[in-house]
Amino acid sequence: MSGFVSTRGQVGFNDLKIPGAWSRKIGKDLYEVFIGPQHPGSGHMRIIIRIDGDVIVEADPDMGYVHRTMEKLGEGREWIKGIPLYERMAIHDACNVTLPYVRAVEQLLGIEAPLRAKYLRVLLCEINRIAAYLYGFGIFGVFVGHSTMYMWPFGDREVWIELADWLTGARLTHSYPVFGGVRRDVPADFTNQLRKAIRYMRKRLEEYRKIYVDNPVIRARLEDVGVIPKNLAIELGITGPNLRASGVLYDVRYNDPYEVYDELDFEIPVFQEGDALARVWQRVEEIKQSLRILEQVADWLDKHPREPILHDRFWKTAPPLHKKIFETEGRAKLVPLYALLKVPKGKAYARAETARGEITYYVESDGGQKPYRVRIVSASARNAIVFKYILPGHRVMDLPTIYGSIDYFPPEADR
Amino acid sequence: MSSSEVIEKIKEALGDIIESIEEGKGVVHVFVPVDKIVEAARKLKELGFDHIKDVTAIDYPKENVIKIIYHASSYGNVELSKYIVGLGYSIPRDTERVPSLYSVWTTADFQEREVYEAFGIVFEGHPDLRPLLLSPPVAELKPLRKDFVVKEETIFRK
């Protein structure tokens, strides 16, 4: 006997260990495979699948690896501190994610943001949406082994992140909308740069189509994979582009318009196929609509003179120095009133369309300086159910395709 | 359709099992007795409220009550999709078992697991009731109840 060490009895004769995944035999021809949580293809989550041959018979999404107890932490913080806390769910989609919280509190306070602030919110929401879609494309590109589709969207995302940086002062986690308004007005010449970015993005989307979406190799992997029929999509309550790619016309911007979405001219694309390819096309079409919205917002901002971007209730309490800074630099510094803000007793429910779908906030106040209860259900948390009900019946090689096409984002889902 | 029309429709459908109706900003809460919740949910689904957006539980230690609310809305009906109806019930804080609505709304699958782990309430009839985000030892502490107090560290001396 020289040098041979049997693995029998340690991990089991039939056990397989490959980096990022491991499996064990649980019955005749039935294996349990643990994918993640460190696997580059699954992010900070684990999917436990049971396979017969290489066909998935059961899937159990195991979430919670990046759970940050936001609902509990929110109860122990002043109202204004909720904004930088909740935007940690999806840092590149920060404005969309925190907007319904801000709106819910505004409803309880009985105030509304000035018109200019509403346009500025829509501006950042759409910039965030495009950046988040591009991020999703990049990750999906890695999943299906298309490295160009990883490089390109991540490079182009920088255009939108730079714009957000210029507008808000932060690349990610902007904390831009606050109760009663926004923190900054657009810098001079911003709208011209925005139009340049819109023209660039339109050109790039056409190039994405040529190299990726209409690529026969990619289509072979995406078409008719992970089909979510319309009735099942409704039954599972999934949301966002995944829902619309299954033929359901539902977008919060259209069904329950908030801010100034009802004054803007745009369309809600809907695809009927419900497969992975349709979900990619859905996002491409939605970027085009976001660009349309941004053009209109840029025109509006050009035509209208600057006006206060904070509701009077807050703005009138601002010290003279703050007002001077606003006049010279366009920045509305947080007024001291926010720190001691008491929100009237009551309950409010607000929703918004984020890049990954609908996010809902249920906010309850007992009249104090801190929320009594904030219940957040993000889009990814609602889309996670897809893995349990759609994966069975697919081959293991389809798992990254389905996972990527859902655009699942673990930090957002775990909250 | 206005929100008062939606409330009328719900009153008509649910009839006298409604205990109380509370209106919030952007939401209407309809409370029913806990033993009638499945029946009420079925009727609400027949009206067109085809999915739920979340399952929320709120703890009121002073009144010794936990409220569990299912926020339902519609994908199929554009008119109804503008409204969110919270169907809920109140239970004493020491209640251990309540009926699951998984059989009515499949969406409740993961959401009820979240309420189970954070409040320690068992949903009877749920096919796979396990903690979703928390590990079992943390879930035993029932962390979202008000008597679980988070001790936060501060950089300032107190």
XYZ file of C-alpha atoms in Angstrom:
573
model
C 0.000 0.000 0.000
C 1.659 3.204 -0.995
C 0.224 6.677 -1.026
C -3.379 5.774 -1.785
C -5.925 7.254 0.597
C -9.495 6.153 0.130
C -12.138 8.818 0.408
C -14.656 6.154 1.318
C -16.215 6.871 4.682
C -15.180 10.496 4.611
C -17.356 12.072 1.991
C -18.940 8.916 0.694
C -18.114 6.863 -2.361
C -20.724 8.485 -4.570
C -20.124 11.988 -3.374
C -18.785 14.547 -5.764
C -16.901 17.632 -4.775
C -16.311 20.395 -7.239
C -15.510 23.999 -6.351
C -18.614 25.852 -5.265
C -20.927 22.897 -5.340
C -21.241 19.527 -3.724
C -23.560 16.674 -4.073
C -24.627 13.513 -2.292
C -26.675 10.532 -3.259
C -30.059 10.441 -1.547
C -31.796 7.613 -3.366
C -31.594 5.399 -6.407
C -30.441 7.674 -9.265
C -31.293 10.719 -7.138
C -28.641 13.211 -6.105
C -28.857 16.321 -4.003
C -26.641 19.140 -5.295
C -25.818 22.214 -3.276
C -25.105 25.125 -5.605
C -23.604 28.101 -3.803
C -23.458 30.181 -1.731
C -19.942 30.935 -2.970
C -20.407 29.803 -6.534
C -19.839 32.630 -8.995
C -23.048 31.646 -10.695
C -25.322 31.978 -7.714
C -24.122 34.969 -5.763
C -24.815 35.119 -2.054
C -27.499 32.497 -2.124
C -27.705 28.766 -2.376
C -30.012 26.677 -4.478
C -30.406 23.108 -3.295
C -31.518 20.953 -6.177
C -32.336 17.267 -6.446
C -31.443 15.742 -9.759
C -32.330 12.561 -11.559
C -29.643 12.162 -14.192
C -29.222 15.839 -15.001
C -32.899 16.733 -14.778
C -33.912 18.808 -11.778
C -36.792 17.209 -9.895
C -36.902 19.536 -6.917
C -35.394 22.929 -6.140
C -35.182 24.727 -2.830
C -33.845 28.282 -2.925
C -31.954 28.853 0.306
C -31.863 32.602 0.878
C -30.766 34.787 3.748
C -26.967 34.834 3.431
C -26.994 38.631 3.202
C -29.997 39.259 5.427
C -29.413 42.567 7.259
C -32.576 42.738 9.400
C -33.622 46.030 7.841
C -37.181 45.866 9.155
C -35.947 45.530 12.727
C -33.172 48.115 12.378
C -35.645 50.551 10.847
C -37.759 50.444 14.008
C -34.849 51.706 16.070
C -33.867 54.659 13.902
C -35.293 58.106 13.278
C -37.419 58.446 10.158
C -34.774 60.150 8.034
C -32.192 57.465 8.821
C -34.374 54.918 7.076
C -33.388 56.304 3.694
C -29.657 55.459 3.773
C -30.501 52.165 5.472
C -33.040 50.816 2.976
C -31.082 51.832 -0.096
C -28.437 49.272 0.905
C -30.769 46.655 -0.520
C -29.865 47.578 -4.073
C -27.127 50.159 -4.066
C -27.153 50.762 -7.820
C -30.954 51.143 -7.774
C -31.017 53.375 -4.714
C -33.501 56.012 -5.843
C -36.122 53.493 -6.970
C -35.749 51.437 -3.818
C -36.120 54.277 -1.311
C -38.708 56.324 -3.178
C -41.790 54.440 -1.901
C -40.553 54.785 1.686
C -40.209 58.524 1.183
C -43.623 58.669 -0.444
C -45.271 56.647 2.315
C -43.907 59.035 4.959
C -44.920 62.027 2.842
C -48.450 60.638 2.725
C -48.485 60.379 6.514
C -47.127 63.918 6.823
C -49.711 65.122 4.311
C -47.175 66.871 2.097
C -46.167 66.558 -1.524
C -42.870 67.339 -3.202
C -42.689 70.396 -5.529
C -43.117 69.671 -9.228
C -39.445 70.206 -10.022
C -38.426 67.734 -7.313
C -40.792 65.177 -8.820
C -39.132 65.523 -12.212
C -35.717 65.204 -10.593
C -36.815 62.021 -8.832
C -38.024 60.534 -12.104
C -34.733 61.560 -13.685
C -32.655 59.623 -11.171
C -35.111 56.705 -11.083
C -34.690 56.137 -14.810
C -30.908 56.603 -14.694
C -30.842 53.971 -11.919
C -33.122 51.681 -13.867
C -30.895 51.700 -16.943
C -27.759 51.159 -14.839
C -29.394 48.255 -12.998
C -30.522 46.594 -16.232
C -27.020 46.886 -17.644
C -25.658 45.332 -14.463
C -28.120 42.477 -14.909
C -27.063 42.005 -18.534
C -23.427 41.804 -17.485
C -24.065 39.157 -14.839
C -26.231 37.212 -17.252
C -23.449 37.416 -19.832
C -21.080 35.724 -17.387
C -23.636 33.023 -16.630
C -24.014 31.961 -20.238
C -20.304 32.267 -20.930
C -20.455 35.351 -23.131
C -17.606 37.463 -21.810
C -18.159 40.360 -24.238
C -21.640 40.787 -22.842
C -20.018 41.075 -19.433
C -17.514 43.733 -20.481
C -19.764 45.927 -22.595
C -22.705 46.546 -20.247
C -20.382 47.053 -17.290
C -18.495 49.637 -19.290
C -21.667 51.346 -20.498
C -23.130 51.303 -17.003
C -20.353 53.676 -16.066
C -21.954 56.347 -18.272
C -25.105 56.275 -16.145
C -23.285 55.980 -12.854
C -21.182 59.019 -13.765
C -24.360 60.958 -14.517
C -25.855 59.912 -11.172
C -22.604 60.883 -9.468
C -22.699 64.294 -11.083
C -26.319 64.800 -10.106
C -26.233 63.535 -6.534
C -22.601 63.450 -5.435
C -22.437 59.667 -5.068
C -21.948 56.918 -7.608
C -24.186 54.536 -5.681
C -26.345 54.905 -2.556
C -27.336 58.448 -3.509
C -29.863 59.096 -0.670
C -31.349 61.490 -3.173
C -35.073 61.705 -2.414
C -35.864 63.028 1.061
C -39.229 63.771 2.656
C -40.749 66.663 0.737
C -38.257 66.864 -2.104
C -34.757 66.000 -3.244
C -31.285 66.977 -2.109
C -29.843 68.619 -5.225
C -30.811 70.357 -8.390
C -29.234 69.459 -11.727
C -25.814 70.996 -12.411
C -25.477 73.370 -15.345
C -25.046 71.569 -18.687
C -26.341 68.317 -17.168
C -29.179 67.930 -19.668
C -26.846 68.215 -22.656
C -24.596 65.483 -21.301
C -27.699 63.411 -20.584
C -28.823 63.733 -24.213
C -25.366 62.630 -25.315
C -25.648 59.551 -23.079
C -29.102 58.768 -24.497
C -27.781 58.895 -28.081
C -24.842 56.685 -27.123
C -27.068 54.134 -25.379
C -29.426 53.838 -28.358
C -26.466 53.019 -30.586
C -25.128 50.494 -28.094
C -28.451 48.689 -27.703
C -28.357 47.953 -31.431
C -24.871 46.530 -31.000
C -26.023 44.406 -28.057
C -28.704 42.981 -30.280
C -26.220 42.007 -32.967
C -23.654 40.417 -30.703
C -25.865 38.944 -28.016
C -29.635 38.823 -28.234
C -29.743 37.753 -31.881
C -26.645 35.604 -31.583
C -27.643 32.037 -32.642
C -25.499 30.485 -29.901
C -27.157 32.579 -27.204
C -30.614 32.084 -28.653
C -30.142 28.323 -28.616
C -29.550 28.504 -24.876
C -32.301 30.985 -24.031
C -35.214 30.162 -26.272
C -38.002 28.088 -24.668
C -35.981 27.791 -21.464
C -37.569 28.652 -18.133
C -40.991 29.351 -19.564
C -43.343 30.983 -17.059
C -46.893 30.796 -18.435
C -49.110 33.823 -17.883
C -51.475 32.205 -15.398
C -48.594 30.792 -13.353
C -46.849 34.182 -13.334
C -49.990 35.721 -11.821
C -50.461 32.857 -9.388
C -46.881 33.072 -8.129
C -47.171 36.848 -7.856
C -43.838 37.473 -9.570
C -43.121 41.005 -10.605
C -41.238 43.361 -12.867
C -39.857 42.578 -16.304
C -40.286 38.858 -15.573
C -44.026 39.330 -15.200
C -44.339 41.513 -18.278
C -42.304 39.033 -20.345
C -45.030 36.500 -19.500
C -47.744 38.624 -21.068
C -49.136 40.484 -18.046
C -49.508 44.227 -18.439
C -48.573 45.456 -15.004
C -46.151 48.233 -14.224
C -46.618 50.466 -11.187
C -45.644 53.455 -13.326
C -48.688 52.696 -15.479
C -51.192 51.075 -13.101
C -50.697 53.355 -10.111
C -48.660 56.294 -11.454
C -46.512 58.108 -8.927
C -44.496 61.334 -9.184
C -44.941 62.608 -12.760
C -45.130 59.337 -14.669
C -48.727 60.077 -15.662
C -47.595 63.246 -17.461
C -44.883 61.531 -19.483
C -45.332 59.733 -22.775
C -43.989 56.191 -22.716
C -45.121 52.651 -23.361
C -45.024 49.477 -21.318
C -43.547 46.674 -23.449
C -45.150 43.270 -22.960
C -43.878 39.965 -24.353
C -46.002 36.830 -24.582
C -43.409 34.044 -24.707
C -42.389 34.054 -21.033
C -39.030 32.350 -21.689
C -35.499 33.500 -20.859
C -35.070 35.153 -24.256
C -38.278 37.143 -23.831
C -37.032 38.360 -20.452
C -33.850 39.670 -22.069
C -35.787 41.378 -24.858
C -38.127 42.811 -22.263
C -35.239 44.593 -20.573
C -33.816 45.852 -23.862
C -37.186 47.339 -24.789
C -37.608 48.852 -21.340
C -34.260 50.609 -21.584
C -35.528 52.193 -24.816
C -38.623 53.435 -22.980
C -36.505 54.751 -20.107
C -34.422 56.700 -22.627
C -37.668 58.155 -23.985
C -38.680 59.248 -20.490
C -35.257 60.780 -19.853
C -35.485 62.834 -23.046
C -38.798 64.311 -21.932
C -37.465 65.030 -18.450
C -34.422 66.773 -19.955
C -36.697 68.934 -22.117
C -38.847 69.816 -19.117
C -35.862 70.760 -16.989
C -34.503 72.980 -19.757
C -37.782 74.815 -20.196
C -38.554 75.484 -16.558
C -36.713 77.872 -14.276
C -35.199 76.672 -11.034
C -37.524 76.671 -8.064
C -37.237 75.283 -4.530
C -36.775 71.514 -4.530
C -37.987 71.027 -0.960
C -41.515 71.342 0.364
C -42.188 74.641 2.108
C -42.779 72.994 5.455
C -39.120 71.987 5.548
C -37.646 74.749 3.425
C -38.971 77.595 5.568
C -37.117 76.195 8.594
C -33.783 76.207 6.728
C -31.127 78.526 8.209
C -29.997 81.425 5.979
C -26.715 79.651 5.220
C -28.575 76.672 3.746
C -30.612 78.978 1.537
C -27.477 80.682 0.335
C -25.869 77.352 -0.540
C -28.986 76.379 -2.465
C -28.936 79.606 -4.447
C -25.268 79.353 -5.367
C -24.717 75.605 -5.702
C -28.212 74.111 -6.142
C -27.772 71.889 -3.109
C -30.506 71.702 -0.501
C -28.747 70.716 2.703
C -30.771 68.647 5.140
C -32.645 71.022 7.405
C -32.355 70.366 11.167
C -36.077 69.636 11.351
C -35.483 66.186 9.839
C -33.528 64.977 12.855
C -36.440 65.500 15.250
C -39.208 64.809 12.772
C -42.379 63.358 14.279
C -44.710 61.642 11.844
C -48.458 61.698 12.625
C -50.069 58.464 13.721
C -51.354 56.341 10.880
C -50.510 53.753 8.274
C -49.479 54.112 4.678
C -48.714 51.783 1.823
C -46.583 52.788 -1.118
C -45.106 50.969 -4.075
C -42.758 51.765 -6.908
C -41.405 50.039 -9.974
C -37.737 49.286 -9.412
C -35.457 47.777 -12.031
C -36.286 44.256 -10.834
C -39.971 44.836 -10.270
C -42.344 46.193 -7.731
C -41.205 47.095 -4.239
C -43.784 47.683 -1.517
C -43.495 49.440 1.821
C -46.062 49.221 4.569
C -45.265 51.987 7.074
C -46.999 52.406 10.391
C -46.417 55.315 12.746
C -47.475 55.713 16.357
C -46.778 59.447 16.236
C -43.195 59.140 17.446
C -39.756 59.984 16.132
C -39.223 56.420 14.914
C -41.364 54.153 12.744
C -43.510 51.641 14.604
C -43.303 49.104 11.814
C -41.866 49.098 8.316
C -42.578 46.069 6.201
C -40.539 45.886 3.017
C -41.041 43.347 0.289
C -38.627 43.868 -2.551
C -38.936 42.653 -6.107
C -36.266 39.968 -5.817
C -37.898 38.611 -2.660
C -41.043 38.035 -4.658
C -39.232 36.660 -7.695
C -37.284 34.072 -5.640
C -40.345 31.841 -5.663
C -39.693 31.219 -9.372
C -36.741 28.939 -8.597
C -38.909 26.601 -6.562
C -41.709 26.306 -9.102
C -39.974 26.744 -12.473
C -36.647 24.934 -12.140
C -38.063 21.376 -11.781
C -38.117 19.721 -15.171
C -35.141 21.660 -16.504
C -31.606 20.380 -16.965
C -28.826 21.534 -14.650
C -27.242 23.498 -17.504
C -30.413 25.612 -17.694
C -30.086 26.718 -14.076
C -27.645 29.605 -14.710
C -29.747 30.679 -17.689
C -32.929 30.851 -15.649
C -31.195 32.380 -12.661
C -29.618 35.081 -14.813
C -32.749 35.807 -16.824
C -34.766 36.423 -13.642
C -32.182 39.088 -12.707
C -32.292 37.923 -9.125
C -30.318 40.121 -6.744
C -29.645 38.487 -3.344
C -28.996 41.615 -1.209
C -32.310 43.027 -2.357
C -34.144 39.779 -1.695
C -32.666 39.217 1.768
C -33.200 42.826 2.926
C -63.782 52.626 -10.077
C -63.203 54.670 -6.956
C -61.851 53.346 -3.696
C -65.280 53.595 -2.036
C -66.700 51.411 -4.820
C -64.008 48.823 -4.176
C -64.860 48.843 -0.466
C -68.544 48.425 -1.332
C -67.705 45.457 -3.552
C -65.696 43.834 -0.787
C -68.472 44.473 1.769
C -70.931 42.859 -0.600
C -68.744 39.817 -1.209
C -67.625 39.184 2.363
C -70.923 40.129 3.992
C -71.192 39.963 7.750
C -67.906 38.173 8.406
C -66.202 41.579 8.312
C -65.266 42.713 11.812
C -63.955 46.162 10.924
C -62.621 48.223 8.037
C -59.733 50.638 8.547
C -58.586 53.038 5.860
C -54.943 54.020 5.641
C -53.081 56.041 3.041
C -53.070 53.970 -0.131
C -54.467 50.862 1.549
C -57.693 49.527 3.028
C -57.551 46.987 5.831
C -60.413 44.536 6.189
C -60.393 42.562 9.430
C -62.211 39.261 9.798
C -62.238 36.610 12.564
C -59.260 34.266 12.336
C -61.414 31.178 11.736
C -63.083 32.829 8.722
C -59.830 33.968 7.059
C -59.624 31.178 4.458
C -63.233 31.692 3.410
C -62.724 35.458 3.191
C -59.521 35.032 1.155
C -61.282 32.732 -1.309
C -64.042 35.295 -1.800
C -61.518 38.063 -2.264
C -59.707 35.995 -4.874
C -62.975 35.387 -6.729
C -63.424 39.171 -6.856
C -60.166 39.411 -8.809
C -57.524 39.919 -6.134
C -55.334 37.259 -7.702
C -52.053 37.643 -5.809
C -50.688 39.024 -2.577
C -47.924 41.557 -2.379
C -46.874 40.763 1.150
C -47.800 39.166 4.408
C -47.261 41.608 7.246
C -47.431 40.984 10.965
C -47.460 43.786 13.505
C -46.953 43.288 17.208
C -48.887 45.373 19.767
C -47.651 44.260 23.191
C -49.759 46.833 25.068
C -53.003 45.468 23.674
C -51.586 41.912 23.747
C -52.409 41.544 20.060
C -50.612 40.558 16.879
C -52.199 41.581 13.616
C -51.485 39.536 10.506
C -52.360 41.218 7.248
C -52.255 39.879 3.685
C -51.963 42.745 1.212
C -53.746 41.594 -1.922
C -54.034 43.197 -5.326
C -54.703 42.267 -8.909
C -52.631 41.612 -12.015
C -55.498 40.448 -14.214
C -57.860 43.356 -13.612
C -56.431 46.783 -14.466
C -59.110 48.602 -12.450
C -58.467 46.606 -9.294
C -54.690 46.822 -9.699
C -54.878 50.469 -8.578
C -55.967 49.379 -5.120
C -54.405 47.371 -2.362
C -56.611 45.567 0.096
C -55.190 44.229 3.321
C -57.106 41.224 4.547
C -56.192 40.559 8.134
C -57.033 39.306 11.566
C -55.991 39.962 15.151
C -54.853 37.200 17.448
C -53.674 37.193 21.086
C -49.891 37.253 21.323
C -49.648 33.735 22.738
C -51.512 32.153 19.793
C -49.397 29.417 18.284
C -51.378 28.225 15.301
C -53.262 30.057 12.598
C -54.559 28.797 9.243
C -52.303 29.174 6.214
C -53.527 30.850 3.057
C -51.138 28.898 0.825
C -54.093 26.987 -0.605
C -55.615 30.276 -1.808
C -52.572 32.331 -2.814
C -49.445 30.386 -3.770
C -47.469 33.604 -3.231
C -47.966 33.091 0.501
C -45.453 30.227 0.365
C -42.301 32.247 1.127
C -44.056 35.151 2.797
C -45.659 33.041 5.510
C -42.287 31.450 6.162
C -40.952 34.953 6.838
C -43.712 35.722 9.336
C -43.184 32.303 10.925
C -39.482 32.902 11.529
C -39.832 36.516 12.704
C -42.905 36.137 14.951
C -42.979 32.437 15.797
C -46.475 31.905 14.476
C -47.180 28.516 12.923
C -49.292 28.471 9.772
C -51.316 25.276 9.699
C -51.643 23.757 6.260
C -48.439 25.315 4.921
C -46.609 22.574 3.009
C -43.049 23.535 3.910
C -42.876 25.735 6.987
C -39.181 26.418 7.715
C -37.260 29.622 8.470
C -36.475 31.399 5.205
C -33.880 34.086 5.930
C -32.848 33.421 9.518
C -31.028 30.459 10.980
C -33.192 28.341 13.329
C -31.541 29.542 16.598
C -32.187 33.182 15.657
C -35.719 32.413 14.524
C -36.465 30.963 17.989
C -35.953 34.440 19.474
C -38.921 35.756 17.452
C -36.859 38.812 16.516
C -39.532 41.070 15.023
C -41.683 41.012 18.143
C -41.447 44.203 20.148
C -40.039 42.494 23.244
C -36.901 41.579 21.287
C -34.831 44.719 21.684
C -31.775 45.314 19.521
C -28.783 46.583 21.436
C -26.797 48.807 19.135
C -23.256 49.884 19.695
C -22.537 53.561 19.515
C -19.391 55.518 18.939
C -20.528 58.098 21.466
C -20.298 57.592 25.200
C -23.622 57.697 26.939
